[in-house]
XYZ file of C-alpha atoms in Angstrom:
391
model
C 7.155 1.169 35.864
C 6.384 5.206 35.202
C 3.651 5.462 32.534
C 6.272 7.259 30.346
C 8.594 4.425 30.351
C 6.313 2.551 28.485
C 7.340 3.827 25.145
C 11.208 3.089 26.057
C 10.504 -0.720 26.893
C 13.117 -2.497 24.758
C 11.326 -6.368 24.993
C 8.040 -6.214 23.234
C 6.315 -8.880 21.172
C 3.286 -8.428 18.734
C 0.516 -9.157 20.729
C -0.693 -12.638 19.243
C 0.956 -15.735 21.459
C 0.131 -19.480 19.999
C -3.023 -20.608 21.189
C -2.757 -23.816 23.847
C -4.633 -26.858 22.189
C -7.532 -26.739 24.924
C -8.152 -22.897 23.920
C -8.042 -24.520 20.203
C -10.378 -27.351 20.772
C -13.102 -24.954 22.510
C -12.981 -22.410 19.697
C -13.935 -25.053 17.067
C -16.901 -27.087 19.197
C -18.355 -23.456 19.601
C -18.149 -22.516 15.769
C -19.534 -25.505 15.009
C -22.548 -24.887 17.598
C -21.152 -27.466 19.782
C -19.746 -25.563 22.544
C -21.947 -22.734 24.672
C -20.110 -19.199 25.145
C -19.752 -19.997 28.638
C -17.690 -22.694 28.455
C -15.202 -20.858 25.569
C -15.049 -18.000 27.534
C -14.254 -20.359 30.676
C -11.566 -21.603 28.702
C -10.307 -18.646 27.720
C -9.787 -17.027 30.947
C -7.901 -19.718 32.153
C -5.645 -20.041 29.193
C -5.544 -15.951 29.638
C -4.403 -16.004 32.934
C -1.900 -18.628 32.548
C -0.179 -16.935 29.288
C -0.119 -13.740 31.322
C 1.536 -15.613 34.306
C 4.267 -17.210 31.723
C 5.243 -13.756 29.947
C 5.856 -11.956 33.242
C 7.725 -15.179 34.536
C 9.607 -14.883 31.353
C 10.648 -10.971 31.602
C 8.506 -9.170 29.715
C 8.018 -5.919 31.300
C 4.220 -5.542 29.157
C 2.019 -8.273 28.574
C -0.923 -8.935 26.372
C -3.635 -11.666 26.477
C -2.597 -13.524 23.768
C -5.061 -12.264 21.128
C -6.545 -15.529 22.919
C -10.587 -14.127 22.257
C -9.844 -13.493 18.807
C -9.670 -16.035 15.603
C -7.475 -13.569 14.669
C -5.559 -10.038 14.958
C -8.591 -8.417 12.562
C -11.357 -8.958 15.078
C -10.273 -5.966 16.869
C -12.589 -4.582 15.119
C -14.674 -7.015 12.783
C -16.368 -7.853 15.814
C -17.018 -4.900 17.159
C -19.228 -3.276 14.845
C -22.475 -4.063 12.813
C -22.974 -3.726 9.199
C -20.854 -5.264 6.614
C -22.326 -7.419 4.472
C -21.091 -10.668 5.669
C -22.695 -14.362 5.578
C -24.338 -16.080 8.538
C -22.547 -18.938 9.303
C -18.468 -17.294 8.742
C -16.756 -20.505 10.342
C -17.979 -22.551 7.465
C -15.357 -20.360 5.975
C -12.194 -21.234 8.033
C -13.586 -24.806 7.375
C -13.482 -24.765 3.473
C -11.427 -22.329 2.580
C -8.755 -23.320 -0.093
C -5.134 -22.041 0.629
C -1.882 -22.434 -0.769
C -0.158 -24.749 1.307
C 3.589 -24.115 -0.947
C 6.361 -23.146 1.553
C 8.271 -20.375 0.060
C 6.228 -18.617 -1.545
C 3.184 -15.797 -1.767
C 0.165 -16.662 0.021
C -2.508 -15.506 -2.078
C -5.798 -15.259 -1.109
C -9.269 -14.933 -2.691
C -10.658 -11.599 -1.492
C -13.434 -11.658 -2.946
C -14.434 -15.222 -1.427
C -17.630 -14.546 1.018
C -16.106 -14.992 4.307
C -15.452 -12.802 7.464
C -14.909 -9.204 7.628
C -11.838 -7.570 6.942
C -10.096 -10.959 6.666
C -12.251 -10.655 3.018
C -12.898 -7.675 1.166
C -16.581 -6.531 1.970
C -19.063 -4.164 1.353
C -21.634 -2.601 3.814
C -25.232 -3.248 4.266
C -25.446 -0.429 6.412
C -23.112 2.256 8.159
C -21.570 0.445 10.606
C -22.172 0.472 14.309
C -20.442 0.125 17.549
C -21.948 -2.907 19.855
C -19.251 -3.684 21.727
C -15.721 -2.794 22.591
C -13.935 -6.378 22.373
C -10.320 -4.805 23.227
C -11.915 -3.098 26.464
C -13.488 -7.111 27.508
C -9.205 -8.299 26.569
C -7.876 -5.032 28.750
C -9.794 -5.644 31.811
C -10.059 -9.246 31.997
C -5.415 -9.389 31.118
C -4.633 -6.418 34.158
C -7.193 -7.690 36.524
C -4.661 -10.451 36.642
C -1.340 -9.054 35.048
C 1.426 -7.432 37.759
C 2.761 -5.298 34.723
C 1.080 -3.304 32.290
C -1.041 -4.818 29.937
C -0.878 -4.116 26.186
C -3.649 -4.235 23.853
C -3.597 -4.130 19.952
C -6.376 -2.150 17.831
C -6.852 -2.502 14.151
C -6.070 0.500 12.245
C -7.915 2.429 9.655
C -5.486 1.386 6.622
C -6.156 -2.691 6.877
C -10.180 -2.058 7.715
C -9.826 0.428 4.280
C -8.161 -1.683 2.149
C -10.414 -4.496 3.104
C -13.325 -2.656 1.882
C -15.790 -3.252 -0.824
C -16.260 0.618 -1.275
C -17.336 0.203 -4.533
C -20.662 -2.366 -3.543
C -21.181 0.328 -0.532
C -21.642 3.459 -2.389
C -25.479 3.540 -1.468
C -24.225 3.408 2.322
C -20.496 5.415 2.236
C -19.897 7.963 -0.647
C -16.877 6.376 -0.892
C -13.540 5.773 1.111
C -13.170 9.460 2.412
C -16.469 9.105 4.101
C -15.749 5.471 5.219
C -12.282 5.921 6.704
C -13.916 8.972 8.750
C -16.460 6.923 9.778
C -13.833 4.495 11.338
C -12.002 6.718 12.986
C -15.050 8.102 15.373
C -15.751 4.265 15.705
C -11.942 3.851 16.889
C -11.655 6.496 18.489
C -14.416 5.627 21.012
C -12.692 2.070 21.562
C -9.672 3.269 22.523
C -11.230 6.083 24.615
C -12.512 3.957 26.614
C -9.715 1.755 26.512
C -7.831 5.118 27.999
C -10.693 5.497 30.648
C -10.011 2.085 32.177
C -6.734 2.669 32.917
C -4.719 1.023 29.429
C -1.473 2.679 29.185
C 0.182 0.970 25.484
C -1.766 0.575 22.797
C -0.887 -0.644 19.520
C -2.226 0.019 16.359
C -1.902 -3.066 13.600
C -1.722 -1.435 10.654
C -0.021 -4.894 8.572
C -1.323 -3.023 5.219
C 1.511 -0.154 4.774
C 3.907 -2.531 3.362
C 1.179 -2.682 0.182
C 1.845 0.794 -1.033
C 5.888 -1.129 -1.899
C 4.521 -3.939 -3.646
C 3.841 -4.045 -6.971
C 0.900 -6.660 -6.876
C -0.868 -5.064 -3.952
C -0.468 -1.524 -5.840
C -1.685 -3.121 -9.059
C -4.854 -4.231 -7.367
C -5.588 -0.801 -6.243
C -5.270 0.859 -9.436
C -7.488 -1.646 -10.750
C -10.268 -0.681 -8.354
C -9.549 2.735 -9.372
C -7.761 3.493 -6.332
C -4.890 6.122 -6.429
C -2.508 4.579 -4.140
C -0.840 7.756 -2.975
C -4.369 9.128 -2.041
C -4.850 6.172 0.005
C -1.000 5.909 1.764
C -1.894 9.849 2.699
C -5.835 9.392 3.991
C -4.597 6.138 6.033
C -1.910 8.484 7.845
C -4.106 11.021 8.433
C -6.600 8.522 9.424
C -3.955 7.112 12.096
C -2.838 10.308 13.591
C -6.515 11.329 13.759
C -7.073 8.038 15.824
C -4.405 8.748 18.655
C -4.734 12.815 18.932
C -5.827 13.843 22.173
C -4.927 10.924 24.257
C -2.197 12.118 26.877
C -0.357 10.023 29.135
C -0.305 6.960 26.720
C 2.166 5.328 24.548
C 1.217 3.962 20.784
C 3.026 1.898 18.641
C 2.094 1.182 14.691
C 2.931 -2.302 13.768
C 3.842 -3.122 10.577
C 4.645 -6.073 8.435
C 4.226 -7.799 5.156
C 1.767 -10.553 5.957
C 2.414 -13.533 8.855
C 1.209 -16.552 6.630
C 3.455 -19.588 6.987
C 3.363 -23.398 6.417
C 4.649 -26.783 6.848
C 7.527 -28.074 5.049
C 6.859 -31.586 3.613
C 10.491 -32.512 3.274
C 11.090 -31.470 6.609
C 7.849 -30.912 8.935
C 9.033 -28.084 9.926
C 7.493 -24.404 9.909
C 8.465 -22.581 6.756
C 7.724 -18.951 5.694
C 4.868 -17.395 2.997
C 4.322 -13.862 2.627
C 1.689 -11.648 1.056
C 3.747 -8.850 0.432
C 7.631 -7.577 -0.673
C 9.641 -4.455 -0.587
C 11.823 -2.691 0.875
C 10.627 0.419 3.325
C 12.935 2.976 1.036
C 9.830 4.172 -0.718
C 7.754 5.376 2.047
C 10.025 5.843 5.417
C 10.147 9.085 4.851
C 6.801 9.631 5.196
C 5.832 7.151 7.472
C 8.501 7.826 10.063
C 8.278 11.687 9.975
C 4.688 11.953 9.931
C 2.915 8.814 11.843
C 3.003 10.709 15.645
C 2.580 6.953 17.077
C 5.974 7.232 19.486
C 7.059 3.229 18.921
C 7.303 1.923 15.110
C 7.063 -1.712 15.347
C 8.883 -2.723 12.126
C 9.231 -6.563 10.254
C 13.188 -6.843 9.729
C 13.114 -10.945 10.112
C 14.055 -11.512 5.674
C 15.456 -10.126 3.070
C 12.261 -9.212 1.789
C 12.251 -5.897 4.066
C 15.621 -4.638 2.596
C 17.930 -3.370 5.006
C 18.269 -1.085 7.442
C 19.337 2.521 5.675
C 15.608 3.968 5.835
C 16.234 4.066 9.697
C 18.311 6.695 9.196
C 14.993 8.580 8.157
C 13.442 8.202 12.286
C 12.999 11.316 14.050
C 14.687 11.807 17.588
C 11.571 11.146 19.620
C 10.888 7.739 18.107
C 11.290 3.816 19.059
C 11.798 1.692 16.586
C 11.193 -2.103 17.854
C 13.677 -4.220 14.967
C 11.101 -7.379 14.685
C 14.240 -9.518 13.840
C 12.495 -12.680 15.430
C 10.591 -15.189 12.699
C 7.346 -16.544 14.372
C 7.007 -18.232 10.878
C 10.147 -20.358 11.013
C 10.860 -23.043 13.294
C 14.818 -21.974 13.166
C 16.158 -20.723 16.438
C 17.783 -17.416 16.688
C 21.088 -16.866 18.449
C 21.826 -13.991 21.095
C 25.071 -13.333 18.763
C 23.003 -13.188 15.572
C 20.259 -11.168 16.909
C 23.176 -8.847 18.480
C 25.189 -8.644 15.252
C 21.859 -7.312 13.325
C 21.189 -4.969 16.460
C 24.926 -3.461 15.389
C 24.216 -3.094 12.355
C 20.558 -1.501 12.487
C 22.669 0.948 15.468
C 24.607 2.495 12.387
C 21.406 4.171 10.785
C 19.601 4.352 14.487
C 21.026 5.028 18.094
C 20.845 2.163 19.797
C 19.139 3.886 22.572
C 16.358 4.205 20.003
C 15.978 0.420 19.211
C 14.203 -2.288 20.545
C 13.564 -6.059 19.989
C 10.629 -8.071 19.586
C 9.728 -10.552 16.882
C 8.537 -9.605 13.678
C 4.918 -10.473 13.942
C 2.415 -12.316 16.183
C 2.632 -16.326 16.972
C -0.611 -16.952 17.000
C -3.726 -17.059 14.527
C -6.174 -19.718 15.625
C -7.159 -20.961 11.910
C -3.032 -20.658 11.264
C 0.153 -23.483 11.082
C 2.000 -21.968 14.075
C 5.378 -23.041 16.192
C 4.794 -25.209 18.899
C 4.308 -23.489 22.145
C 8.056 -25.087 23.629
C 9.228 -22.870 20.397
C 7.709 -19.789 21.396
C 8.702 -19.708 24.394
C 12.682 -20.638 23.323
C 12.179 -17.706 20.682
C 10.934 -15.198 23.494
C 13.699 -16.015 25.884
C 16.155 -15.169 23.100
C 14.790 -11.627 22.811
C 14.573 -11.517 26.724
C 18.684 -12.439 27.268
C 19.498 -10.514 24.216
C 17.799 -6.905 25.142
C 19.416 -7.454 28.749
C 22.990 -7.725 27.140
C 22.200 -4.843 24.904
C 20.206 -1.984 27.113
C 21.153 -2.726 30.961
């Protein structure tokens, strides 16, 4: 595959694949200090290496590692830098924290709660520091043994910034101007050196744009004495300013409206939550004519993202990968289903501008997830359906 093919691959998937129990197992023993970072990291190569070997026998034409070194998605960068104000032991949190369990409905969270990075809102001790580059460690170790290009997903600036307790930091940041800069140096060194080593796709997860069309997430920022159109404009800026200057590489911008999901207790089967709503209407013109990421990875799996007009909105020199795909329902899509809403999306979009993946990642180590035989069903699906669309 030509390097610039990479942005016209119509098969893609999030990034995050369900974790294999063993991988699972590990991950607890060592945040409970029973397990030594040898053996977890053991573990994860082989579980690494095997997921690799299953998405390229499957027909993915880009692969990533799974996510499989991360508890989840946000530790692209949480664990990369130094200096939020965070407590010492942060599994205790997985452990005890109290979520709602209701299928069908918004999965609210305490942000405030003390817990992890990013996955809670907090403040800054410090101004943070790069230690290590943990996408770099999940690039080398996934095309050392991956025969197709290897993907890697990045947090972006607008999740890290909304996740921030700017108002507790203001004797370390003057405030979210000077924070959101600060990230994107930070960034921007990760995924120059991700460029350095060879990585060819990266995506940016930036899950939080779907806030500035919901009326609860906008409440909250007003409340903080946010203005949310100040923040929807700094986190574009922020995201352009990430990627500029990188030639010869393809991004793509995920974007969603939250991946919870539980357990049905009538059924026992996977069920959907959310932690956002809204159609894209309100900001696609923006975000599609100014983001210069060249792949929009876009949730389209419920009602909940409104149709498909705003496509009409996509410049000429864009991808936009239709996440049609639930990873939060144990329902099986149909080739003929998935087809029918590829038809329809093809009325606002040339279909030689569309892709297919699902509309989030599967996996999410602290997470109620499909079974692995589920996955894999749901992935085939978007495998036969993309070869009877694009041949």
């Amino acid at each position: 595959m030509a390097d610039n093919d990479l942005d016209k691959i119509r098969i893609d998937h999030i990034g995050s694949l369900v974790r294999p129990a063993k991988l699972k197992e590990v991950f607890a023993r060592f945040d409970r200090g029973q397990a030594i970072h040898e053996e977890l990291v053991k573990v994860q190569d082989d579980a690494i290496r095997e997921v690799i070997q299953k998405q390229e026998a499957h027909g993915f034409p880009v692969v990533t590692d799974g996510e499989f070194r991360r508890h989840n998605f946000q530790e692209s960068f949480s664990q990369c830098v130094t200096g939020f104000d965070v407590p010492k032991n942060i599994s205790l949190y997985y452990e005890k924290r109290d979520l709602n369990e209701t299928p069908l409905e918004r999965a609210e969270q305490n942000f405030d709660e003390a817990g992890p990075a990013i996955v809670t809102r907090r403040g800054t001790i410090e101004r943070l520091k790069l230690t290590r580059n943990l996408p770099l460690t999940e690039y080398r170790c996934a095309q050392a043994v991956a025969k197709v290009p290897a993907k890697v997903t990045v947090l972006g600036p607008d999740r890290i910034a909304q996740r921030f307790k700017w108002e507790a930091s203001l004797n370390v940041y003057k405030g979210l101007d000077d924070f959101v800069e600060h990230i994107v140096q930070i960034e921007r060194q990760i995924i120059g050196e991700l460029v350095n080593a060879g990585c060819k796709y990266i995506q940016i997860d930036a899950p939080g744009y779907t806030a500035y069309v919901d009326k609860i997430s906008l409440d909250r920022m007003r409340s903080r004495g946010e203005d949310p159109e100040r923040n929807f404009q700094r986190s574009i800026d922020a995201d352009n300013a990430l990627i500029e200057g990188f030639a010869g590489v393809t991004f793509g911008i995920h974007i969603c409206r939250g991946n919870a999901r539980t357990i049905d207790p009538k059924t026992g089967k996977l069920v959907p939550q959310w932690h956002r709503e809204g159609s894209y209407d309100a900001i696609a013109e923006k975000l599609f004519n100014t983001l210069n990421h060249q792949r929009i990875l876009l949730e389209y799996d419920s009602d909940r993202a409104g149709g498909f007009e705003p496509l009409r909105l996509v410049p000429k020199d864009k991808i936009v990968v239709l996440g049609l795909v639930s990873t939060k329902n144990s329902d099986m899509e149909t080739v003929d289903d998935l087809k029918r809403r590829i038809d329809q999306a093809s009325k606002f979009l040339p279909v030689d501008q569309l892709a297919l993946s699902p509309q989030c990642g599967f996996g999410g180590i602290d997470s109620k997830v499909l079974s692995e035989d589920e996955m894999w069903l749901k992935l085939d699906t978007i495998v036969e359906t993309a070869s009877n669309i694009w041949k």
